[in-house]
Amino acid sequence: LAAYSEMGGGELDLRSGWDLYRQKCRVASFRQWPFASDCSCTPDRMAAAGFIHCPAENAPDVAQCFFCFKELEGWEPSDDSMAEHKKHSPRCAFLALQKEPEKMTLLEFLKLDKERMKNLIVCTACNEGRD
């Protein structure tokens, strides 16, 4: 991470985002989600698929995976959040988890979060390249 900082990437807080491993924390981000009930992409289902709600002014339905950082928008009430996530980000390690993060050993969790941090660095570098 020091090398990342020296490359102009700034400081990375390793613990940043750890709360998002908990589904209830992801659900809480969907307070303004346009599809609350009577549809397939409810806040609970979106959070179960790893998404957090991060609306933009012109895109109120933007959801981003907290792990692979894939953003999706243009949701329809009949969309299956897990299927959409798998379709657009099939290599997301969050989708392949065999047990809840709370039940992992510390070593298992740190290895998993190492992958999330790699994704964050790649995502940040890609976004900076667009500017």
JSON list of C-alpha atoms in Angstrom, two decimals:
[
{"chain": "A", "resi": 1, "resn": "LEU", "atom": "CA", "xyz": [0.00, 0.00, 0.00]},
{"chain": "A", "resi": 2, "resn": "ALA", "atom": "CA", "xyz": [2.93, 2.30, 0.51]},
{"chain": "A", "resi": 3, "resn": "ALA", "atom": "CA", "xyz": [3.78, 1.92, -3.18]},
{"chain": "A", "resi": 4, "resn": "TYR", "atom": "CA", "xyz": [0.18, 2.78, -4.07]},
{"chain": "A", "resi": 5, "resn": "SER", "atom": "CA", "xyz": [0.44, 5.92, -1.95]},
{"chain": "A", "resi": 6, "resn": "GLU", "atom": "CA", "xyz": [3.76, 6.87, -3.53]},
{"chain": "A", "resi": 7, "resn": "MET", "atom": "CA", "xyz": [2.16, 6.54, -6.98]},
{"chain": "A", "resi": 8, "resn": "GLY", "atom": "CA", "xyz": [-0.24, 9.32, -6.03]},
{"chain": "A", "resi": 9, "resn": "GLY", "atom": "CA", "xyz": [-3.05, 7.02, -4.97]},
{"chain": "A", "resi": 10, "resn": "GLY", "atom": "CA", "xyz": [-3.35, 8.61, -1.54]},
{"chain": "A", "resi": 11, "resn": "GLU", "atom": "CA", "xyz": [-3.96, 6.79, 1.69]},
{"chain": "A", "resi": 12, "resn": "LEU", "atom": "CA", "xyz": [-6.01, 3.60, 1.75]},
{"chain": "A", "resi": 13, "resn": "ASP", "atom": "CA", "xyz": [-7.87, 2.70, 4.93]},
{"chain": "A", "resi": 14, "resn": "LEU", "atom": "CA", "xyz": [-7.75, -1.09, 5.09]},
{"chain": "A", "resi": 15, "resn": "ARG", "atom": "CA", "xyz": [-10.77, -1.21, 7.36]},
{"chain": "A", "resi": 16, "resn": "SER", "atom": "CA", "xyz": [-12.84, 1.00, 5.11]},
{"chain": "A", "resi": 17, "resn": "GLY", "atom": "CA", "xyz": [-15.75, -1.03, 3.86]},
{"chain": "A", "resi": 18, "resn": "TRP", "atom": "CA", "xyz": [-15.48, -3.87, 6.37]},
{"chain": "A", "resi": 19, "resn": "ASP", "atom": "CA", "xyz": [-18.95, -3.03, 7.69]},
{"chain": "A", "resi": 20, "resn": "LEU", "atom": "CA", "xyz": [-20.30, -3.73, 4.19]},
{"chain": "A", "resi": 21, "resn": "TYR", "atom": "CA", "xyz": [-19.55, -7.42, 4.62]},
{"chain": "A", "resi": 22, "resn": "ARG", "atom": "CA", "xyz": [-22.61, -7.40, 6.89]},
{"chain": "A", "resi": 23, "resn": "GLN", "atom": "CA", "xyz": [-25.82, -7.63, 4.89]},
{"chain": "A", "resi": 24, "resn": "LYS", "atom": "CA", "xyz": [-27.77, -5.37, 7.25]},
{"chain": "A", "resi": 25, "resn": "CYS", "atom": "CA", "xyz": [-25.28, -2.57, 6.59]},
{"chain": "A", "resi": 26, "resn": "ARG", "atom": "CA", "xyz": [-25.75, -2.98, 2.84]},
{"chain": "A", "resi": 27, "resn": "VAL", "atom": "CA", "xyz": [-29.55, -3.02, 3.25]},
{"chain": "A", "resi": 28, "resn": "ALA", "atom": "CA", "xyz": [-29.34, 0.28, 5.15]},
{"chain": "A", "resi": 29, "resn": "SER", "atom": "CA", "xyz": [-27.88, 1.97, 2.06]},
{"chain": "A", "resi": 30, "resn": "PHE", "atom": "CA", "xyz": [-31.14, 1.34, 0.16]},
{"chain": "A", "resi": 31, "resn": "ARG", "atom": "CA", "xyz": [-33.28, 3.88, 2.06]},
{"chain": "A", "resi": 32, "resn": "GLN", "atom": "CA", "xyz": [-34.04, 5.81, -1.14]},
{"chain": "A", "resi": 33, "resn": "TRP", "atom": "CA", "xyz": [-34.18, 2.75, -3.43]},
{"chain": "A", "resi": 34, "resn": "PRO", "atom": "CA", "xyz": [-37.01, 3.12, -5.98]},
{"chain": "A", "resi": 35, "resn": "PHE", "atom": "CA", "xyz": [-38.03, -0.58, -5.75]},
{"chain": "A", "resi": 36, "resn": "ALA", "atom": "CA", "xyz": [-39.12, -1.22, -2.17]},
{"chain": "A", "resi": 37, "resn": "SER", "atom": "CA", "xyz": [-41.68, -4.00, -2.51]},
{"chain": "A", "resi": 38, "resn": "ASP", "atom": "CA", "xyz": [-43.74, -6.02, -4.99]},
{"chain": "A", "resi": 39, "resn": "CYS", "atom": "CA", "xyz": [-40.69, -6.58, -7.17]},
{"chain": "A", "resi": 40, "resn": "SER", "atom": "CA", "xyz": [-37.69, -8.87, -7.50]},
{"chain": "A", "resi": 41, "resn": "CYS", "atom": "CA", "xyz": [-34.99, -6.32, -6.75]},
{"chain": "A", "resi": 42, "resn": "THR", "atom": "CA", "xyz": [-35.94, -5.37, -3.19]},
{"chain": "A", "resi": 43, "resn": "PRO", "atom": "CA", "xyz": [-33.34, -3.86, -0.86]},
{"chain": "A", "resi": 44, "resn": "ASP", "atom": "CA", "xyz": [-32.91, -7.21, 0.92]},
{"chain": "A", "resi": 45, "resn": "ARG", "atom": "CA", "xyz": [-32.27, -9.07, -2.33]},
{"chain": "A", "resi": 46, "resn": "MET", "atom": "CA", "xyz": [-29.97, -6.36, -3.65]},
{"chain": "A", "resi": 47, "resn": "ALA", "atom": "CA", "xyz": [-27.93, -6.48, -0.44]},
{"chain": "A", "resi": 48, "resn": "ALA", "atom": "CA", "xyz": [-27.83, -10.29, -0.50]},
{"chain": "A", "resi": 49, "resn": "ALA", "atom": "CA", "xyz": [-26.26, -10.03, -3.95]},
{"chain": "A", "resi": 50, "resn": "GLY", "atom": "CA", "xyz": [-23.54, -7.74, -2.52]},
{"chain": "A", "resi": 51, "resn": "PHE", "atom": "CA", "xyz": [-24.90, -4.42, -3.73]},
{"chain": "A", "resi": 52, "resn": "ILE", "atom": "CA", "xyz": [-25.06, -1.06, -2.01]},
{"chain": "A", "resi": 53, "resn": "HIS", "atom": "CA", "xyz": [-27.20, 1.80, -3.26]},
{"chain": "A", "resi": 54, "resn": "CYS", "atom": "CA", "xyz": [-25.21, 4.79, -4.51]},
{"chain": "A", "resi": 55, "resn": "PRO", "atom": "CA", "xyz": [-27.65, 6.99, -6.42]},
{"chain": "A", "resi": 56, "resn": "ALA", "atom": "CA", "xyz": [-26.59, 9.83, -8.66]},
{"chain": "A", "resi": 57, "resn": "GLU", "atom": "CA", "xyz": [-28.62, 12.92, -9.50]},
{"chain": "A", "resi": 58, "resn": "ASN", "atom": "CA", "xyz": [-29.65, 11.58, -12.90]},
{"chain": "A", "resi": 59, "resn": "ALA", "atom": "CA", "xyz": [-29.54, 7.89, -11.98]},
{"chain": "A", "resi": 60, "resn": "PRO", "atom": "CA", "xyz": [-31.50, 7.11, -8.80]},
{"chain": "A", "resi": 61, "resn": "ASP", "atom": "CA", "xyz": [-31.14, 3.35, -9.21]},
{"chain": "A", "resi": 62, "resn": "VAL", "atom": "CA", "xyz": [-27.35, 2.95, -9.33]},
{"chain": "A", "resi": 63, "resn": "ALA", "atom": "CA", "xyz": [-26.17, 0.00, -7.28]},
{"chain": "A", "resi": 64, "resn": "GLN", "atom": "CA", "xyz": [-22.55, -1.04, -6.81]},
{"chain": "A", "resi": 65, "resn": "CYS", "atom": "CA", "xyz": [-21.09, -4.28, -5.52]},
{"chain": "A", "resi": 66, "resn": "PHE", "atom": "CA", "xyz": [-19.10, -3.44, -2.41]},
{"chain": "A", "resi": 67, "resn": "PHE", "atom": "CA", "xyz": [-16.62, -6.19, -3.32]},
{"chain": "A", "resi": 68, "resn": "CYS", "atom": "CA", "xyz": [-15.93, -6.03, -7.07]},
{"chain": "A", "resi": 69, "resn": "PHE", "atom": "CA", "xyz": [-17.12, -2.40, -7.39]},
{"chain": "A", "resi": 70, "resn": "LYS", "atom": "CA", "xyz": [-19.20, -3.16, -10.49]},
{"chain": "A", "resi": 71, "resn": "GLU", "atom": "CA", "xyz": [-21.91, -0.51, -10.91]},
{"chain": "A", "resi": 72, "resn": "LEU", "atom": "CA", "xyz": [-25.25, -1.31, -12.49]},
{"chain": "A", "resi": 73, "resn": "GLU", "atom": "CA", "xyz": [-28.16, 0.96, -13.26]},
{"chain": "A", "resi": 74, "resn": "GLY", "atom": "CA", "xyz": [-31.38, 0.81, -15.23]},
{"chain": "A", "resi": 75, "resn": "TRP", "atom": "CA", "xyz": [-32.95, -1.74, -12.91]},
{"chain": "A", "resi": 76, "resn": "GLU", "atom": "CA", "xyz": [-36.39, -3.08, -13.73]},
{"chain": "A", "resi": 77, "resn": "PRO", "atom": "CA", "xyz": [-38.80, -4.37, -11.06]},
{"chain": "A", "resi": 78, "resn": "SER", "atom": "CA", "xyz": [-38.47, -7.92, -12.43]},
{"chain": "A", "resi": 79, "resn": "ASP", "atom": "CA", "xyz": [-34.64, -7.97, -12.40]},
{"chain": "A", "resi": 80, "resn": "ASP", "atom": "CA", "xyz": [-32.99, -10.68, -10.31]},
{"chain": "A", "resi": 81, "resn": "SER", "atom": "CA", "xyz": [-30.13, -8.91, -8.54]},
{"chain": "A", "resi": 82, "resn": "MET", "atom": "CA", "xyz": [-28.03, -12.06, -8.08]},
{"chain": "A", "resi": 83, "resn": "ALA", "atom": "CA", "xyz": [-28.44, -13.10, -11.73]},
{"chain": "A", "resi": 84, "resn": "GLU", "atom": "CA", "xyz": [-27.59, -9.58, -12.93]},
{"chain": "A", "resi": 85, "resn": "HIS", "atom": "CA", "xyz": [-24.50, -9.48, -10.72]},
{"chain": "A", "resi": 86, "resn": "LYS", "atom": "CA", "xyz": [-23.32, -12.86, -12.04]},
{"chain": "A", "resi": 87, "resn": "LYS", "atom": "CA", "xyz": [-24.00, -11.79, -15.62]},
{"chain": "A", "resi": 88, "resn": "HIS", "atom": "CA", "xyz": [-22.08, -8.51, -15.40]},
{"chain": "A", "resi": 89, "resn": "SER", "atom": "CA", "xyz": [-19.31, -9.56, -12.99]},
{"chain": "A", "resi": 90, "resn": "PRO", "atom": "CA", "xyz": [-18.98, -13.36, -13.12]},
{"chain": "A", "resi": 91, "resn": "ARG", "atom": "CA", "xyz": [-15.58, -13.38, -11.41]},
{"chain": "A", "resi": 92, "resn": "CYS", "atom": "CA", "xyz": [-16.70, -11.49, -8.31]},
{"chain": "A", "resi": 93, "resn": "ALA", "atom": "CA", "xyz": [-15.36, -13.49, -5.36]},
{"chain": "A", "resi": 94, "resn": "PHE", "atom": "CA", "xyz": [-18.26, -12.35, -3.17]},
{"chain": "A", "resi": 95, "resn": "LEU", "atom": "CA", "xyz": [-20.62, -14.40, -5.34]},
{"chain": "A", "resi": 96, "resn": "ALA", "atom": "CA", "xyz": [-18.53, -17.53, -4.72]},
{"chain": "A", "resi": 97, "resn": "LEU", "atom": "CA", "xyz": [-18.46, -17.31, -0.92]},
{"chain": "A", "resi": 98, "resn": "GLN", "atom": "CA", "xyz": [-19.19, -20.64, 0.72]},
{"chain": "A", "resi": 99, "resn": "LYS", "atom": "CA", "xyz": [-19.87, -19.19, 4.17]},
{"chain": "A", "resi": 100, "resn": "GLU", "atom": "CA", "xyz": [-20.85, -15.94, 5.82]},
{"chain": "A", "resi": 101, "resn": "PRO", "atom": "CA", "xyz": [-17.91, -13.59, 6.48]},
{"chain": "A", "resi": 102, "resn": "GLU", "atom": "CA", "xyz": [-18.83, -13.61, 10.19]},
{"chain": "A", "resi": 103, "resn": "LYS", "atom": "CA", "xyz": [-18.07, -17.35, 10.27]},
{"chain": "A", "resi": 104, "resn": "MET", "atom": "CA", "xyz": [-14.67, -17.09, 8.59]},
{"chain": "A", "resi": 105, "resn": "THR", "atom": "CA", "xyz": [-11.39, -17.39, 10.39]},
{"chain": "A", "resi": 106, "resn": "LEU", "atom": "CA", "xyz": [-9.35, -14.21, 10.55]},
{"chain": "A", "resi": 107, "resn": "LEU", "atom": "CA", "xyz": [-6.98, -15.58, 7.92]},
{"chain": "A", "resi": 108, "resn": "GLU", "atom": "CA", "xyz": [-9.85, -16.47, 5.56]},
{"chain": "A", "resi": 109, "resn": "PHE", "atom": "CA", "xyz": [-11.37, -13.01, 6.00]},
{"chain": "A", "resi": 110, "resn": "LEU", "atom": "CA", "xyz": [-8.08, -11.19, 5.43]},
{"chain": "A", "resi": 111, "resn": "LYS", "atom": "CA", "xyz": [-7.42, -13.19, 2.25]},
{"chain": "A", "resi": 112, "resn": "LEU", "atom": "CA", "xyz": [-10.91, -12.34, 1.04]},
{"chain": "A", "resi": 113, "resn": "ASP", "atom": "CA", "xyz": [-10.54, -8.67, 1.86]},
{"chain": "A", "resi": 114, "resn": "LYS", "atom": "CA", "xyz": [-7.17, -8.63, 0.11]},
{"chain": "A", "resi": 115, "resn": "GLU", "atom": "CA", "xyz": [-9.07, -9.45, -3.09]},
{"chain": "A", "resi": 116, "resn": "ARG", "atom": "CA", "xyz": [-11.54, -6.63, -2.39]},
{"chain": "A", "resi": 117, "resn": "MET", "atom": "CA", "xyz": [-8.66, -4.19, -1.90]},
{"chain": "A", "resi": 118, "resn": "LYS", "atom": "CA", "xyz": [-7.11, -5.29, -5.21]},
{"chain": "A", "resi": 119, "resn": "ASN", "atom": "CA", "xyz": [-10.47, -4.61, -6.86]},
{"chain": "A", "resi": 120, "resn": "LEU", "atom": "CA", "xyz": [-10.60, -1.18, -5.21]},
{"chain": "A", "resi": 121, "resn": "ILE", "atom": "CA", "xyz": [-7.15, -0.25, -6.49]},
{"chain": "A", "resi": 122, "resn": "VAL", "atom": "CA", "xyz": [-8.02, -1.37, -10.03]},
{"chain": "A", "resi": 123, "resn": "CYS", "atom": "CA", "xyz": [-11.36, 0.45, -9.89]},
{"chain": "A", "resi": 124, "resn": "THR", "atom": "CA", "xyz": [-9.72, 3.63, -8.60]},
{"chain": "A", "resi": 125, "resn": "ALA", "atom": "CA", "xyz": [-7.00, 3.48, -11.25]},
{"chain": "A", "resi": 126, "resn": "CYS", "atom": "CA", "xyz": [-9.57, 2.94, -14.02]},
{"chain": "A", "resi": 127, "resn": "ASN", "atom": "CA", "xyz": [-11.70, 5.85, -12.83]},
{"chain": "A", "resi": 128, "resn": "GLU", "atom": "CA", "xyz": [-8.68, 8.15, -12.62]},
{"chain": "A", "resi": 129, "resn": "GLY", "atom": "CA", "xyz": [-7.78, 7.21, -16.19]},
{"chain": "A", "resi": 130, "resn": "ARG", "atom": "CA", "xyz": [-11.14, 8.56, -17.39]},
{"chain": "A", "resi": 131, "resn": "ASP", "atom": "CA", "xyz": [-10.46, 12.07, -16.08]}
]
